[in-house]
Coordinates of C-alpha atoms in Angstrom, one line a residue:
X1 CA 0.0 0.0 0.0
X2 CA 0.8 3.7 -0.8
X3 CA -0.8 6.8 -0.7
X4 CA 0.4 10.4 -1.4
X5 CA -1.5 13.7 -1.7
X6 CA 0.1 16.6 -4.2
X7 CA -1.8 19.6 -3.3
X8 CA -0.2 21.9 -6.4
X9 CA -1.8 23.6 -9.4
X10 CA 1.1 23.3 -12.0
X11 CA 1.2 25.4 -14.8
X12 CA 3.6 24.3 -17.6
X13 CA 4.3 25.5 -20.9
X14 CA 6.4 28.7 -22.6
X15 CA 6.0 31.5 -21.9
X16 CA 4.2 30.9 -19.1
X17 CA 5.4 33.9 -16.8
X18 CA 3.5 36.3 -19.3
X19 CA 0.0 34.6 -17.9
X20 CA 0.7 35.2 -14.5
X21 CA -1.6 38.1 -14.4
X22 CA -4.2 35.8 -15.5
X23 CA -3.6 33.4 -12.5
X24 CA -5.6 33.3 -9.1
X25 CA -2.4 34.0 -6.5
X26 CA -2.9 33.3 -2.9
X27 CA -2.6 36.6 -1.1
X28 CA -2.4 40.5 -1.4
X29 CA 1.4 40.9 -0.9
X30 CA 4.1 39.0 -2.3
X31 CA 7.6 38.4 -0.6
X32 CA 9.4 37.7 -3.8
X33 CA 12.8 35.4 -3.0
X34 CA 15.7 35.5 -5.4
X35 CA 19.3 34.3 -4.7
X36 CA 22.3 37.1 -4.9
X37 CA 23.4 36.3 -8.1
X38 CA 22.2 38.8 -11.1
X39 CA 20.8 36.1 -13.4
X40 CA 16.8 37.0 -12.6
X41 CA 17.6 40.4 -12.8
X42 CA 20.2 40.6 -15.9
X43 CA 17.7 38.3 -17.8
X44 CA 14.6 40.5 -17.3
X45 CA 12.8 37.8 -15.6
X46 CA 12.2 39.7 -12.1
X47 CA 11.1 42.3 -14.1
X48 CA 8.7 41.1 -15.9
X49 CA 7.2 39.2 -12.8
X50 CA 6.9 42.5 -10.8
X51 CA 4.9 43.9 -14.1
X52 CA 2.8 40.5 -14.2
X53 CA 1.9 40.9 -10.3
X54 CA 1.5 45.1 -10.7
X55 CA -1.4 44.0 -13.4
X56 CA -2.5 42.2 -10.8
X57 CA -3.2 44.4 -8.0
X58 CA -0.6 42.7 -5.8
X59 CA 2.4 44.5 -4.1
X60 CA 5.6 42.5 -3.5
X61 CA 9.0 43.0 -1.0
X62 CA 12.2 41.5 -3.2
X63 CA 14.2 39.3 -0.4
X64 CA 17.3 38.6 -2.1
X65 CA 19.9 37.1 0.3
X66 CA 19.9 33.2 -0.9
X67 CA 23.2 31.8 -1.7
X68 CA 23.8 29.0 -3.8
X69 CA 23.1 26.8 -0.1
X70 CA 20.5 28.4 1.5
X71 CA 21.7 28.9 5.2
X72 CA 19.8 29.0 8.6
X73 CA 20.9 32.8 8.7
X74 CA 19.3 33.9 5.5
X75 CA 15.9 32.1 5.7
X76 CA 15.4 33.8 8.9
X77 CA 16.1 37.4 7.7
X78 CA 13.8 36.5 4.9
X79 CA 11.3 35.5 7.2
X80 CA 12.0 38.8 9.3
X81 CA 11.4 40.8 6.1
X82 CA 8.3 38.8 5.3
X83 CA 6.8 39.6 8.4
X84 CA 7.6 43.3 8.5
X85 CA 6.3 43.9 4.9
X86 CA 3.5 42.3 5.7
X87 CA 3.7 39.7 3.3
X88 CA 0.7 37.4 3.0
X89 CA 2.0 34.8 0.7
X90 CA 6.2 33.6 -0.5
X91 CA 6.6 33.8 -4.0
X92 CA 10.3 31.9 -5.1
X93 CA 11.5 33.1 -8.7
X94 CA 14.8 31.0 -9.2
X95 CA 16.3 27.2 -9.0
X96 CA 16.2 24.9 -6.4
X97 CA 17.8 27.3 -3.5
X98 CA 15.2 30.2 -3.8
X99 CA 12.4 28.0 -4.3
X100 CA 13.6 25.7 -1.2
X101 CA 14.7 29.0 1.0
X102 CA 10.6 30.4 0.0
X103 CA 9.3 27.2 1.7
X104 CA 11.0 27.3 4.9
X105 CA 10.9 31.4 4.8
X106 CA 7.3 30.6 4.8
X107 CA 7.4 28.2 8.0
X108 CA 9.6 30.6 9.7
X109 CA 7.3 33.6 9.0
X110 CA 4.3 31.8 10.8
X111 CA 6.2 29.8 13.9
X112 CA 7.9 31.8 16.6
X113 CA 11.6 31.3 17.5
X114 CA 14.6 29.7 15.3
X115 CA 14.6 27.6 12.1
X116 CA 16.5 24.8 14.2
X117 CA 13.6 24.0 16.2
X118 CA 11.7 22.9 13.6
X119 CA 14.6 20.6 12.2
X120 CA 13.8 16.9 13.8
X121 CA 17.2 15.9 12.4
X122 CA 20.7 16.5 14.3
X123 CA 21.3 19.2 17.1
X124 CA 17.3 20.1 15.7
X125 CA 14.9 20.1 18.5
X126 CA 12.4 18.6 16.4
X127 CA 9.5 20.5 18.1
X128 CA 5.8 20.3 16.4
X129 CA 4.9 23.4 13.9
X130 CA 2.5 25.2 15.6
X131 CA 1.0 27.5 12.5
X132 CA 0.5 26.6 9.1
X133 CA 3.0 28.3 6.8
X134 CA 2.6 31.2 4.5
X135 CA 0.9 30.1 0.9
X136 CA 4.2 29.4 -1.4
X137 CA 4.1 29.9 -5.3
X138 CA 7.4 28.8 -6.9
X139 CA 8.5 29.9 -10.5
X140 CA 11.4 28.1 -11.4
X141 CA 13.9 29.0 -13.8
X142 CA 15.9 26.0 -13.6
X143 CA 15.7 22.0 -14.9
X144 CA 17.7 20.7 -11.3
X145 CA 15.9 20.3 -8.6
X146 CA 12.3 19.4 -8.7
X147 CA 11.4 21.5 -5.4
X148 CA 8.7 22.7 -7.5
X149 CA 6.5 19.7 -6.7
X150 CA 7.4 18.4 -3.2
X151 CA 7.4 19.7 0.1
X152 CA 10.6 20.4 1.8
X153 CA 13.7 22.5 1.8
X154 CA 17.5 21.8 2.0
X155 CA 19.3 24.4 4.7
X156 CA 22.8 24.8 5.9
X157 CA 23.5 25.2 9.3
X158 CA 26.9 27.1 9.0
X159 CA 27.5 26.8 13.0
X160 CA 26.9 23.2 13.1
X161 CA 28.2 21.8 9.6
X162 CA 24.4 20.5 8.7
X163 CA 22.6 20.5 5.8
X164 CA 19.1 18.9 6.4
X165 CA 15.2 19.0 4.7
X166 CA 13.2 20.9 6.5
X167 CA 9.6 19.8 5.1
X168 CA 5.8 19.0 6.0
X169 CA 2.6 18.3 4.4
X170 CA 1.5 22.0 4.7
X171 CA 4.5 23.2 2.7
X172 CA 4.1 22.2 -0.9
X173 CA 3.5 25.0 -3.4
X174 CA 0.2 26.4 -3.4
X175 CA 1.2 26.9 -7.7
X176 CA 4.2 25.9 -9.5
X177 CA 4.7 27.7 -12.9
X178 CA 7.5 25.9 -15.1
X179 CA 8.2 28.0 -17.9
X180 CA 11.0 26.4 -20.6
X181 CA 12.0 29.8 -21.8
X182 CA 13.1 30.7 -18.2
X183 CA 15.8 28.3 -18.6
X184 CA 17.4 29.1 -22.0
X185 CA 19.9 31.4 -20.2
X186 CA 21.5 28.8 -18.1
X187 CA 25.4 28.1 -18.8
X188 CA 25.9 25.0 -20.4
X189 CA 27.9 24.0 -17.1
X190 CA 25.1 24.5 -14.6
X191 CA 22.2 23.2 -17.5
X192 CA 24.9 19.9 -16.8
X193 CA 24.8 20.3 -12.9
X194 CA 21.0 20.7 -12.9
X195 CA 19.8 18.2 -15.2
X196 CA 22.5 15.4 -14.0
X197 CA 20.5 16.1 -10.6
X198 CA 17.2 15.5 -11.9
X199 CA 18.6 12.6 -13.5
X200 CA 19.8 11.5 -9.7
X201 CA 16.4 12.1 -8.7
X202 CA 15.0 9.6 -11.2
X203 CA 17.3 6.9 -10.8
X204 CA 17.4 6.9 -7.4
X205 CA 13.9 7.0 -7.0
X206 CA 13.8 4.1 -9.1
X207 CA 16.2 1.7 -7.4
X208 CA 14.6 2.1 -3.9
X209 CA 13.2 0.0 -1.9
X210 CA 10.3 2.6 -1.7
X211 CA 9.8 2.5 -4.9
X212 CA 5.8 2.4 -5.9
X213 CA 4.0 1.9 -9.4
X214 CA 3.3 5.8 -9.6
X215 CA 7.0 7.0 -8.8
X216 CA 8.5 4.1 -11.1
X217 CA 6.3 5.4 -14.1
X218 CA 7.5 8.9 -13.5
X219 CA 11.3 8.1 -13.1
X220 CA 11.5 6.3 -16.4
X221 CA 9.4 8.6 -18.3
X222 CA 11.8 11.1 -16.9
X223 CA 14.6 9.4 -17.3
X224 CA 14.0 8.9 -21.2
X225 CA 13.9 12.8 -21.7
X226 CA 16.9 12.9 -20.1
X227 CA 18.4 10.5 -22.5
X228 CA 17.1 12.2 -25.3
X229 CA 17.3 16.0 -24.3
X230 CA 19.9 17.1 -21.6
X231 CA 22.9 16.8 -23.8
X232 CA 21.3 19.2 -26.5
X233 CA 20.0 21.9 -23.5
X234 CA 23.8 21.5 -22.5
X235 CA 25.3 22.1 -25.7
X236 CA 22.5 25.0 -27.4
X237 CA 20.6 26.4 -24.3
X238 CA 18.3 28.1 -26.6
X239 CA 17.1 24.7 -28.3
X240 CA 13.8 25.4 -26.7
X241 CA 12.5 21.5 -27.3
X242 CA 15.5 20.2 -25.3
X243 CA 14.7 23.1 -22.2
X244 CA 10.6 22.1 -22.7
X245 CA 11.7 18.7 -22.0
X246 CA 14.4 19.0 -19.5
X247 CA 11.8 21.6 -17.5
X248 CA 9.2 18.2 -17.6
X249 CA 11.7 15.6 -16.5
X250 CA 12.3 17.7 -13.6
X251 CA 9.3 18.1 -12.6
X252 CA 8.5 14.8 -13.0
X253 CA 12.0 14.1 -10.5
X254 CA 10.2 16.3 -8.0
X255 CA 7.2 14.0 -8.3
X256 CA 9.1 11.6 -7.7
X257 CA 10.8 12.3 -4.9
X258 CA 6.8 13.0 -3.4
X259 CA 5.8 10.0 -4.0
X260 CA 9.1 7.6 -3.0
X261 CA 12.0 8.3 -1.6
X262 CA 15.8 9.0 -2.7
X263 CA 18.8 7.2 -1.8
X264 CA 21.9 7.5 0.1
X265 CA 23.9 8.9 -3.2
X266 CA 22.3 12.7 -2.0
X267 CA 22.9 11.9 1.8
X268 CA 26.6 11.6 1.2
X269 CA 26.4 14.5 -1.3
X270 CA 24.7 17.0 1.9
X271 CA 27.4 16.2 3.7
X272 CA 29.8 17.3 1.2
X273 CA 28.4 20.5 0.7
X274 CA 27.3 21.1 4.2
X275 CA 31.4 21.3 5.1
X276 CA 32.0 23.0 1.4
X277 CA 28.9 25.0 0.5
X278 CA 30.7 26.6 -2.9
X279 CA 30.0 23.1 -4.3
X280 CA 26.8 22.9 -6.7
X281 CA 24.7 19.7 -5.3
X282 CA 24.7 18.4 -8.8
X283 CA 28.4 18.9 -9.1
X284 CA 29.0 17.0 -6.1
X285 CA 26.2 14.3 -7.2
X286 CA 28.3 13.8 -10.1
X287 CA 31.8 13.2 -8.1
X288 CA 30.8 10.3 -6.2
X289 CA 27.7 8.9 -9.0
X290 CA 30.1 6.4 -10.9
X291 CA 31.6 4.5 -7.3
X292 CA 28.1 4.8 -5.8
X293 CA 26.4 2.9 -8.7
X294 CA 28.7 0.6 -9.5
X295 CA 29.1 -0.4 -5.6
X296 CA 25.7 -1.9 -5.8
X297 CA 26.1 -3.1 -9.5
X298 CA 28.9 -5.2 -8.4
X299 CA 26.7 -6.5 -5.2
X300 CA 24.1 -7.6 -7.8
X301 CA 21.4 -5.6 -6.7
X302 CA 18.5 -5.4 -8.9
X303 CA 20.0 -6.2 -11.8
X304 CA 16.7 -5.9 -14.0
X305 CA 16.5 -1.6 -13.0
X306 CA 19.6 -1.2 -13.9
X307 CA 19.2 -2.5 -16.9
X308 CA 16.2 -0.9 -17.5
X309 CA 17.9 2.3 -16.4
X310 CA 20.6 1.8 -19.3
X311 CA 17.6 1.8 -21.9
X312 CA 15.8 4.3 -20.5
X313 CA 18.6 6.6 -20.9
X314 CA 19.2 5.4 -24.6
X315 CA 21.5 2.1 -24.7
X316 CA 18.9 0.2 -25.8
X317 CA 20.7 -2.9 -26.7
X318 CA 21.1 -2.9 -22.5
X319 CA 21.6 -6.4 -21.4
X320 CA 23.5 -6.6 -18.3
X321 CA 23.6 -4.0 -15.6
X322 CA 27.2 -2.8 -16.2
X323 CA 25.7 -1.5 -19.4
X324 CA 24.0 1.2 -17.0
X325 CA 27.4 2.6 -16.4
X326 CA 28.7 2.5 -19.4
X327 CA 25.2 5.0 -20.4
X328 CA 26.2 7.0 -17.2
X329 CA 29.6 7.9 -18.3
X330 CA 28.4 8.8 -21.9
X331 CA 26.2 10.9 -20.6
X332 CA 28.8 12.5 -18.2
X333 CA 31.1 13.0 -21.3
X334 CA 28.6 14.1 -23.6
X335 CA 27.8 17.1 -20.6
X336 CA 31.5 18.0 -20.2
X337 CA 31.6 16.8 -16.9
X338 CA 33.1 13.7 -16.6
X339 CA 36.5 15.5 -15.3
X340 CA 35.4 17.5 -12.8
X341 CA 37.3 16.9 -8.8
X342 CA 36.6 16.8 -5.3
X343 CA 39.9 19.1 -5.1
X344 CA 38.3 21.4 -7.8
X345 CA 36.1 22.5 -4.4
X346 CA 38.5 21.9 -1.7
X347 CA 38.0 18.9 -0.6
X348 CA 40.4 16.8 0.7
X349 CA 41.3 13.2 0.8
X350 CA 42.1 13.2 4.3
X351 CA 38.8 14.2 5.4
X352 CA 36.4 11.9 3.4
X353 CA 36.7 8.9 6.2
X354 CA 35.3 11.9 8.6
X355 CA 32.9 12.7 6.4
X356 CA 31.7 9.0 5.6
X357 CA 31.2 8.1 8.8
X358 CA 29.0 11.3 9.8
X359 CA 27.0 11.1 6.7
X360 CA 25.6 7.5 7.9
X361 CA 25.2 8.0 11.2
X362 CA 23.5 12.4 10.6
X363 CA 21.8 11.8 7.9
X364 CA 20.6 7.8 8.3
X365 CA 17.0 7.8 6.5
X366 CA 18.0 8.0 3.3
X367 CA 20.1 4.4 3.8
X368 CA 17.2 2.7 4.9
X369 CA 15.9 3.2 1.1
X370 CA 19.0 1.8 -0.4
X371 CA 19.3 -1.5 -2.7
X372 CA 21.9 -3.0 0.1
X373 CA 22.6 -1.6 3.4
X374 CA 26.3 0.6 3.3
X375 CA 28.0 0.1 5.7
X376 CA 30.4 3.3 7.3
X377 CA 33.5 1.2 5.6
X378 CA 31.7 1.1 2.6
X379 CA 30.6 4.9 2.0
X380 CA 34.9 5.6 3.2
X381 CA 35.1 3.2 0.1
X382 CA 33.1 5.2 -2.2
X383 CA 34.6 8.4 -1.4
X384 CA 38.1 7.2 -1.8
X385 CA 37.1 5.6 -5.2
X386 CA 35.7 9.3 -6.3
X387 CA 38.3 11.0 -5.2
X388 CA 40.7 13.1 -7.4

């Protein structure tokens, strides 16, 4: 048995941020979250959305203090601004860091006290949310994440070294608006990043033990767009088939991940870029991918998905599951990615046993989901394998 409950109204299709005037929004006042970069701005987008909710009638506050890893610190200063503009709903225009940062911004604007209390993971207290959240619209601009369709947000906790999902049922998107044109300004090195992780998403959500009818048709359906489209988004990012199709595979990798569960591969990536928060998630997904798959290919562990996988992703003579690495690593190549290094981001060998053995014992769930059980030695094993 498995039931799941997707409260969003998803509006997909190009052009899409021009209709937002059209569009029943959930409040009066809009705290509008951006990350500190200049893409939303140099690209017209946040322009254009102030014009679409000024035809509206709505006013909005711009909050735009989220790194690349949102942090503790800068959710609650959005929060802070959100409550003394009076915001009434969170509005996210950006990847998978605004649109995460919006959701727990909208907790934190509604519950008294710190964003740590909330966290039931760690040094978190795990105390009960006492008030429902702030109605969240996310408009995302990027094919990476999927937090467009789930219900939780990533956070670093600088003082601590953690990086943990904050979710609950009351946080999903009230609207999600996936516009394909939004993402034909994305470098071809973070359209690689971002699409590899919705890839992660897929497969992952796949090969768990979690995995349910509903989440295994979405992964492969997913999956095969990856296959077909990510390499041409990478190489033309204004091939606006490729982007329409990336932007659906990654929603369908949020879906995913609401409807099953992910596997250890992004616990021992947090972990990474909770002690080095300059590294992209998808970046560091795609340093430890190859040793993580093939640990449980060489196990035998369902054999038959990972040779599914491979075909999914376009080897369709797949026979045997080492065929699914041989996909991954054309697929890595084909991105420009296949040489990136832990030491590109300042990681060093001689703290990947530390890390290992904190990422299973911090951030446990996600192991329970796995094919096989890893083992502390055996995640130490994976990193030293990915390691260069």
């Amino acid at each position: 048995m498995f039931s799941f409950c997707i409260p969003t109204e998803f509006v997909f299709g190009v052009n899409a941020l021009k209709h937002v005037h059209e569009l029943k929004l959930p409040g009066s006042k809009a705290l509008i979250v951006i990350t500190n970069g200049k893409s939303v701005r140099a690209n017209g987008y946040l322009a254009e959305l102030e014009h679409q909710l000024t035809q509206s009638g709505i006013s909005f506050s711009v909050f735009d203090r989220i790194g690349p890893n949102p942090t503790k610190d800068s959710i609650m200063a959005g929060a802070a601004q959100a409550k003394k503009e009076d915001c009434d709903f969170v509005l996210a225009l950006g990847g998978g860091s605004p649109m995460d940062s919006a959701k727990v911004i909208a907790l934190m604007a509604t519950n008294p006290g710190d964003l740590w209390d909330y966290c039931i993971r760690g040094t978190g207290k795990g105390m009960p949310i006492q008030h429902k959240p702030l109605p969240i619209v996310c408009i995302t601009t990027t094919a990476g994440t999927g937090s467009e369709a789930d219900n939780s947000g990533m956070v670093n906790n600088i003082e601590t070294n953690e990086k943990y999902g904050i979710g609950h049922p009351s946080m999903f998107p009230t609207l999600s608006i996936i516009d394909p044109v939004l993402m034909t300004s994305v470098p071809p090195l973070q359209t690689a990043f971002q699409g590899l992780d919705t890839f992660y998403h897929l497969a992952e959500g796949y090969l768990s033990k979690k995995a349910n009818l509903f989440n295994e048709m979405f992964s492969i359906t997913g999956i095969e767009n990856v296959g077909k489209y990510l390499v041409r988004s990478v190489k033309d990012g204004k091939d606006l088939e490729a982007r329409e199709h990336m932007a659906f595979a990654n929603t369908l990798g949020g879906l995913v991940m609401s409807t099953g569960k992910l596997l250890s591969q992004h616990s021992l990536e947090h972990i990474l870029s909770a002690y080095h928060p300059n590294l992209p998630h998808g970046a560091g997904l795609i340093l430890i991918c190859r040793a993580y798959f093939a640990h449980f290919i060489h196990k035998g562990c369902c054999p038959d998905r990972f040779v599914r996988l491979a075909a999914a992703l376009g080897k369709k003579d797949a026979s045997k599951p080492e065929d699914f690495l041989e996909a991954l690593e054309n697929l890595l190549q084909d991105c420009g990615v296949a040489d990136i290094k832990m030491s590109d981001y300042g990681i060093t060998y001689e703290e990947l046993e530390h890390l290992a053995v904190e990422a299973r014992t911090t951030m446990a769930p996600l192991f329970e989901n796995d094919p096989a059980l890893l083992t502390p030695e055996e995640c130490i094993r994976i990193y030293h394998a990915s390691y260069s």
